[in-house]
Amino acid sequence: MTIMKKMSLVTVPNALTFLRALGIPLFIYLALALEADGWAILTLAVGGATDYFDGKIARAWGQESRFGELADPAIDRLYIVATLIVLYLREAIPLWVIVVLVVRDLVLAIATLALTVKSLPPLKVTYLGKAATFNLLYAFPFLLLALNSNWYGTLAYIFGWSFAIWGIALYLFTGVTYLGAAVTSLRKSR
């Protein structure tokens, strides 16, 4: 790898993406081992903020990269899976939520693999895809906070499930549109 290529990996957006990746094990430790929900929620909030800003900065500063294009959605998926498992283990969500979201991601992973095998470009993340992820990332801290049996736990439950329902619906809808785009791309490559 040339020095120029190495330097193109060292950008503010890529640093934010890397920081977000480091937040995954930290969140798991805080939420499960310590049950330090406030710190766990703060970790999720920082993860959500870095997810927003890495893309904005990359486009604004002309620092879009193949690393960011691949790592950003992969880290989003890892955050979602890790958070779902934590929320399930803490009894904040039912198992069906995990099944629906993981099956969607598995189907798209297979589609992405098929695109890669055919040397086709990866699926482009859409605005609705980002909105789905944001809704889920907003829902998760509220659902964790909803474990408190007081007035703000009740309020968090309402907000958490409101964001979760919208997020799940958008996640499934965008999954269908991404799969359609992958199938169209694969058919054109024949």
PDB file of C-alpha atoms in Angstrom:
ATOM      1  CA  MET A   1       0.000   0.000   0.000  1.00  0.00           C
ATOM      2  CA  THR A   2       1.418   3.376  -0.926  1.00  0.00           C
ATOM      3  CA  ILE A   3       1.909   6.157   1.576  1.00  0.00           C
ATOM      4  CA  MET A   4      -0.777   8.203  -0.194  1.00  0.00           C
ATOM      5  CA  LYS A   5      -3.323   5.387   0.188  1.00  0.00           C
ATOM      6  CA  LYS A   6      -2.418   4.979   3.877  1.00  0.00           C
ATOM      7  CA  MET A   7      -2.855   8.711   4.386  1.00  0.00           C
ATOM      8  CA  SER A   8      -6.279   8.647   2.733  1.00  0.00           C
ATOM      9  CA  LEU A   9      -7.413   6.198   5.430  1.00  0.00           C
ATOM     10  CA  VAL A  10      -6.392   8.610   8.198  1.00  0.00           C
ATOM     11  CA  THR A  11      -9.251  11.097   8.018  1.00  0.00           C
ATOM     12  CA  VAL A  12     -11.629  12.629  10.532  1.00  0.00           C
ATOM     13  CA  PRO A  13     -14.616  10.641   9.201  1.00  0.00           C
ATOM     14  CA  ASN A  14     -12.658   7.364   9.414  1.00  0.00           C
ATOM     15  CA  ALA A  15     -11.492   8.246  12.933  1.00  0.00           C
ATOM     16  CA  LEU A  16     -15.114   8.817  13.962  1.00  0.00           C
ATOM     17  CA  THR A  17     -16.088   5.477  12.413  1.00  0.00           C
ATOM     18  CA  PHE A  18     -13.273   3.757  14.316  1.00  0.00           C
ATOM     19  CA  LEU A  19     -14.318   5.512  17.552  1.00  0.00           C
ATOM     20  CA  ARG A  20     -17.875   4.268  17.017  1.00  0.00           C
ATOM     21  CA  ALA A  21     -16.557   0.709  16.602  1.00  0.00           C
ATOM     22  CA  LEU A  22     -14.723   0.966  19.941  1.00  0.00           C
ATOM     23  CA  GLY A  23     -18.001   1.931  21.579  1.00  0.00           C
ATOM     24  CA  ILE A  24     -19.559  -1.479  20.898  1.00  0.00           C
ATOM     25  CA  PRO A  25     -17.589  -3.520  23.473  1.00  0.00           C
ATOM     26  CA  LEU A  26     -17.700  -0.579  25.890  1.00  0.00           C
ATOM     27  CA  PHE A  27     -21.499  -0.443  25.639  1.00  0.00           C
ATOM     28  CA  ILE A  28     -21.802  -4.205  26.219  1.00  0.00           C
ATOM     29  CA  TYR A  29     -19.544  -4.025  29.282  1.00  0.00           C
ATOM     30  CA  LEU A  30     -21.372  -1.026  30.760  1.00  0.00           C
ATOM     31  CA  ALA A  31     -24.873  -2.418  30.136  1.00  0.00           C
ATOM     32  CA  LEU A  32     -24.302  -6.058  31.123  1.00  0.00           C
ATOM     33  CA  ALA A  33     -21.357  -6.289  33.508  1.00  0.00           C
ATOM     34  CA  LEU A  34     -21.886  -3.037  35.391  1.00  0.00           C
ATOM     35  CA  GLU A  35     -25.546  -2.306  34.589  1.00  0.00           C
ATOM     36  CA  ALA A  36     -24.398   1.310  34.432  1.00  0.00           C
ATOM     37  CA  ASP A  37     -27.311   2.317  32.233  1.00  0.00           C
ATOM     38  CA  GLY A  38     -26.505   6.042  32.214  1.00  0.00           C
ATOM     39  CA  TRP A  39     -22.993   5.425  30.872  1.00  0.00           C
ATOM     40  CA  ALA A  40     -24.280   2.776  28.463  1.00  0.00           C
ATOM     41  CA  ILE A  41     -26.860   5.247  27.120  1.00  0.00           C
ATOM     42  CA  LEU A  42     -24.173   7.922  26.780  1.00  0.00           C
ATOM     43  CA  THR A  43     -22.072   5.444  24.791  1.00  0.00           C
ATOM     44  CA  LEU A  44     -25.023   4.800  22.470  1.00  0.00           C
ATOM     45  CA  ALA A  45     -25.588   8.545  22.101  1.00  0.00           C
ATOM     46  CA  VAL A  46     -21.948   9.129  21.157  1.00  0.00           C
ATOM     47  CA  GLY A  47     -22.202   6.218  18.705  1.00  0.00           C
ATOM     48  CA  GLY A  48     -25.287   7.768  17.125  1.00  0.00           C
ATOM     49  CA  ALA A  49     -23.645  11.185  16.893  1.00  0.00           C
ATOM     50  CA  THR A  50     -20.480   9.825  15.302  1.00  0.00           C
ATOM     51  CA  ASP A  51     -22.611   7.864  12.817  1.00  0.00           C
ATOM     52  CA  TYR A  52     -24.268  11.111  11.768  1.00  0.00           C
ATOM     53  CA  PHE A  53     -21.145  13.261  11.659  1.00  0.00           C
ATOM     54  CA  ASP A  54     -18.777  10.852   9.927  1.00  0.00           C
ATOM     55  CA  GLY A  55     -20.922  10.831   6.780  1.00  0.00           C
ATOM     56  CA  LYS A  56     -21.629  14.564   6.881  1.00  0.00           C
ATOM     57  CA  ILE A  57     -17.952  15.440   7.313  1.00  0.00           C
ATOM     58  CA  ALA A  58     -16.825  12.928   4.662  1.00  0.00           C
ATOM     59  CA  ARG A  59     -19.124  14.478   2.060  1.00  0.00           C
ATOM     60  CA  ALA A  60     -18.462  18.099   3.088  1.00  0.00           C
ATOM     61  CA  TRP A  61     -14.668  17.718   3.178  1.00  0.00           C
ATOM     62  CA  GLY A  62     -14.390  15.388   0.195  1.00  0.00           C
ATOM     63  CA  GLN A  63     -13.021  12.608   2.413  1.00  0.00           C
ATOM     64  CA  GLU A  64     -15.283   9.785   1.310  1.00  0.00           C
ATOM     65  CA  SER A  65     -13.408   6.490   1.250  1.00  0.00           C
ATOM     66  CA  ARG A  66     -13.905   2.849   0.444  1.00  0.00           C
ATOM     67  CA  PHE A  67     -13.155   2.103   4.118  1.00  0.00           C
ATOM     68  CA  GLY A  68     -15.951   4.421   5.242  1.00  0.00           C
ATOM     69  CA  GLU A  69     -18.306   3.071   2.592  1.00  0.00           C
ATOM     70  CA  LEU A  70     -17.835  -0.477   3.899  1.00  0.00           C
ATOM     71  CA  ALA A  71     -17.114   0.090   7.594  1.00  0.00           C
ATOM     72  CA  ASP A  72     -19.930   2.549   8.340  1.00  0.00           C
ATOM     73  CA  PRO A  73     -22.859   0.228   7.541  1.00  0.00           C
ATOM     74  CA  ALA A  74     -21.012  -2.786   9.005  1.00  0.00           C
ATOM     75  CA  ILE A  75     -20.463  -0.980  12.310  1.00  0.00           C
ATOM     76  CA  ASP A  76     -24.083   0.189  12.286  1.00  0.00           C
ATOM     77  CA  ARG A  77     -25.161  -3.454  11.984  1.00  0.00           C
ATOM     78  CA  LEU A  78     -22.794  -4.544  14.767  1.00  0.00           C
ATOM     79  CA  TYR A  79     -24.127  -1.792  17.026  1.00  0.00           C
ATOM     80  CA  ILE A  80     -27.674  -2.851  16.339  1.00  0.00           C
ATOM     81  CA  VAL A  81     -27.002  -6.566  16.943  1.00  0.00           C
ATOM     82  CA  ALA A  82     -24.991  -5.894  20.120  1.00  0.00           C
ATOM     83  CA  THR A  83     -27.654  -3.564  21.464  1.00  0.00           C
ATOM     84  CA  LEU A  84     -30.463  -5.988  20.616  1.00  0.00           C
ATOM     85  CA  ILE A  85     -28.692  -8.781  22.464  1.00  0.00           C
ATOM     86  CA  VAL A  86     -28.073  -6.542  25.481  1.00  0.00           C
ATOM     87  CA  LEU A  87     -31.700  -5.365  25.502  1.00  0.00           C
ATOM     88  CA  TYR A  88     -32.929  -8.943  25.196  1.00  0.00           C
ATOM     89  CA  LEU A  89     -30.671 -10.161  28.009  1.00  0.00           C
ATOM     90  CA  ARG A  90     -31.867  -7.272  30.168  1.00  0.00           C
ATOM     91  CA  GLU A  91     -35.472  -8.218  29.233  1.00  0.00           C
ATOM     92  CA  ALA A  92     -36.228  -4.874  27.574  1.00  0.00           C
ATOM     93  CA  ILE A  93     -37.332  -6.329  24.203  1.00  0.00           C
ATOM     94  CA  PRO A  94     -38.906  -9.574  22.992  1.00  0.00           C
ATOM     95  CA  LEU A  95     -37.021 -12.100  20.867  1.00  0.00           C
ATOM     96  CA  TRP A  96     -39.085 -11.408  17.712  1.00  0.00           C
ATOM     97  CA  VAL A  97     -37.481  -7.962  17.368  1.00  0.00           C
ATOM     98  CA  ILE A  98     -34.039  -9.549  17.162  1.00  0.00           C
ATOM     99  CA  VAL A  99     -35.191 -12.207  14.708  1.00  0.00           C
ATOM    100  CA  VAL A 100     -36.816  -9.704  12.321  1.00  0.00           C
ATOM    101  CA  LEU A 101     -33.851  -7.327  12.240  1.00  0.00           C
ATOM    102  CA  VAL A 102     -31.158 -10.011  12.057  1.00  0.00           C
ATOM    103  CA  VAL A 103     -32.930 -11.916   9.276  1.00  0.00           C
ATOM    104  CA  ARG A 104     -33.141  -8.687   7.247  1.00  0.00           C
ATOM    105  CA  ASP A 105     -29.415  -8.119   7.700  1.00  0.00           C
ATOM    106  CA  LEU A 106     -28.541 -11.726   6.845  1.00  0.00           C
ATOM    107  CA  VAL A 107     -30.528 -11.520   3.595  1.00  0.00           C
ATOM    108  CA  LEU A 108     -28.731  -8.296   2.668  1.00  0.00           C
ATOM    109  CA  ALA A 109     -25.358  -9.781   3.638  1.00  0.00           C
ATOM    110  CA  ILE A 110     -25.983 -12.614   1.188  1.00  0.00           C
ATOM    111  CA  ALA A 111     -27.000 -10.090  -1.490  1.00  0.00           C
ATOM    112  CA  THR A 112     -23.846  -8.067  -0.795  1.00  0.00           C
ATOM    113  CA  LEU A 113     -21.726 -11.201  -1.058  1.00  0.00           C
ATOM    114  CA  ALA A 114     -23.345 -12.009  -4.413  1.00  0.00           C
ATOM    115  CA  LEU A 115     -22.559  -8.479  -5.633  1.00  0.00           C
ATOM    116  CA  THR A 116     -18.950  -8.831  -4.475  1.00  0.00           C
ATOM    117  CA  VAL A 117     -18.542 -12.182  -6.225  1.00  0.00           C
ATOM    118  CA  LYS A 118     -19.716 -10.554  -9.468  1.00  0.00           C
ATOM    119  CA  SER A 119     -17.352  -7.580  -8.874  1.00  0.00           C
ATOM    120  CA  LEU A 120     -20.327  -5.224  -8.670  1.00  0.00           C
ATOM    121  CA  PRO A 121     -20.356  -2.127  -6.458  1.00  0.00           C
ATOM    122  CA  PRO A 122     -21.873  -2.461  -2.991  1.00  0.00           C
ATOM    123  CA  LEU A 123     -25.372  -1.206  -2.249  1.00  0.00           C
ATOM    124  CA  LYS A 124     -25.560   2.519  -1.600  1.00  0.00           C
ATOM    125  CA  VAL A 125     -27.051   3.512   1.727  1.00  0.00           C
ATOM    126  CA  THR A 126     -30.179   5.604   1.159  1.00  0.00           C
ATOM    127  CA  TYR A 127     -31.652   8.418   3.215  1.00  0.00           C
ATOM    128  CA  LEU A 128     -34.453   6.092   4.349  1.00  0.00           C
ATOM    129  CA  GLY A 129     -31.872   3.466   5.276  1.00  0.00           C
ATOM    130  CA  LYS A 130     -30.099   6.021   7.452  1.00  0.00           C
ATOM    131  CA  ALA A 131     -33.456   7.093   8.918  1.00  0.00           C
ATOM    132  CA  ALA A 132     -34.238   3.470   9.816  1.00  0.00           C
ATOM    133  CA  THR A 133     -30.900   3.102  11.570  1.00  0.00           C
ATOM    134  CA  PHE A 134     -31.311   6.441  13.362  1.00  0.00           C
ATOM    135  CA  ASN A 135     -34.778   5.458  14.600  1.00  0.00           C
ATOM    136  CA  LEU A 136     -33.420   2.202  15.970  1.00  0.00           C
ATOM    137  CA  LEU A 137     -30.402   3.918  17.517  1.00  0.00           C
ATOM    138  CA  TYR A 138     -32.741   6.446  19.162  1.00  0.00           C
ATOM    139  CA  ALA A 139     -35.076   3.689  20.350  1.00  0.00           C
ATOM    140  CA  PHE A 140     -32.402   1.616  22.077  1.00  0.00           C
ATOM    141  CA  PRO A 141     -31.348   4.110  24.776  1.00  0.00           C
ATOM    142  CA  PHE A 142     -34.997   4.809  25.580  1.00  0.00           C
ATOM    143  CA  LEU A 143     -35.738   1.085  25.852  1.00  0.00           C
ATOM    144  CA  LEU A 144     -32.788   0.660  28.209  1.00  0.00           C
ATOM    145  CA  LEU A 145     -33.958   3.646  30.255  1.00  0.00           C
ATOM    146  CA  ALA A 146     -37.467   2.152  30.290  1.00  0.00           C
ATOM    147  CA  LEU A 147     -36.187  -0.559  32.644  1.00  0.00           C
ATOM    148  CA  ASN A 148     -36.536   1.990  35.455  1.00  0.00           C
ATOM    149  CA  SER A 149     -39.817   1.687  37.316  1.00  0.00           C
ATOM    150  CA  ASN A 150     -40.575   5.391  37.719  1.00  0.00           C
ATOM    151  CA  TRP A 151     -42.156   8.187  35.680  1.00  0.00           C
ATOM    152  CA  TYR A 152     -39.193   8.668  33.340  1.00  0.00           C
ATOM    153  CA  GLY A 153     -39.020   4.896  32.795  1.00  0.00           C
ATOM    154  CA  THR A 154     -42.644   5.003  31.659  1.00  0.00           C
ATOM    155  CA  LEU A 155     -41.981   7.995  29.408  1.00  0.00           C
ATOM    156  CA  ALA A 156     -38.878   6.283  28.004  1.00  0.00           C
ATOM    157  CA  TYR A 157     -40.966   3.173  27.277  1.00  0.00           C
ATOM    158  CA  ILE A 158     -43.407   5.239  25.185  1.00  0.00           C
ATOM    159  CA  PHE A 159     -40.656   7.049  23.270  1.00  0.00           C
ATOM    160  CA  GLY A 160     -38.563   3.909  22.921  1.00  0.00           C
ATOM    161  CA  TRP A 161     -41.299   1.821  21.370  1.00  0.00           C
ATOM    162  CA  SER A 162     -42.423   4.730  19.175  1.00  0.00           C
ATOM    163  CA  PHE A 163     -38.932   4.988  17.685  1.00  0.00           C
ATOM    164  CA  ALA A 164     -38.585   1.183  17.579  1.00  0.00           C
ATOM    165  CA  ILE A 165     -41.815   0.631  15.632  1.00  0.00           C
ATOM    166  CA  TRP A 166     -40.891   3.295  13.065  1.00  0.00           C
ATOM    167  CA  GLY A 167     -37.329   2.007  12.921  1.00  0.00           C
ATOM    168  CA  ILE A 168     -38.380  -1.619  12.403  1.00  0.00           C
ATOM    169  CA  ALA A 169     -40.874  -0.651   9.704  1.00  0.00           C
ATOM    170  CA  LEU A 170     -38.316   1.492   7.846  1.00  0.00           C
ATOM    171  CA  TYR A 171     -35.625  -1.146   8.349  1.00  0.00           C
ATOM    172  CA  LEU A 172     -37.798  -3.786   6.696  1.00  0.00           C
ATOM    173  CA  PHE A 173     -38.944  -1.431   3.923  1.00  0.00           C
ATOM    174  CA  THR A 174     -35.384  -0.384   3.079  1.00  0.00           C
ATOM    175  CA  GLY A 175     -34.302  -4.015   3.271  1.00  0.00           C
ATOM    176  CA  VAL A 176     -36.776  -4.829   0.518  1.00  0.00           C
ATOM    177  CA  THR A 177     -35.610  -1.865  -1.591  1.00  0.00           C
ATOM    178  CA  TYR A 178     -31.922  -2.738  -1.106  1.00  0.00           C
ATOM    179  CA  LEU A 179     -32.620  -6.347  -2.040  1.00  0.00           C
ATOM    180  CA  GLY A 180     -34.495  -5.178  -5.150  1.00  0.00           C
ATOM    181  CA  ALA A 181     -31.519  -3.011  -6.145  1.00  0.00           C
ATOM    182  CA  ALA A 182     -29.135  -5.941  -5.623  1.00  0.00           C
ATOM    183  CA  VAL A 183     -31.283  -8.288  -7.703  1.00  0.00           C
ATOM    184  CA  THR A 184     -31.534  -5.694 -10.501  1.00  0.00           C
ATOM    185  CA  SER A 185     -27.756  -5.194 -10.452  1.00  0.00           C
ATOM    186  CA  LEU A 186     -27.136  -8.941 -10.546  1.00  0.00           C
ATOM    187  CA  ARG A 187     -29.571  -9.435 -13.443  1.00  0.00           C
ATOM    188  CA  LYS A 188     -27.942  -6.655 -15.485  1.00  0.00           C
ATOM    189  CA  SER A 189     -24.519  -8.223 -14.997  1.00  0.00           C
ATOM    190  CA  ARG A 190     -25.474 -11.481 -16.730  1.00  0.00           C
TER     191      ARG A 190
END
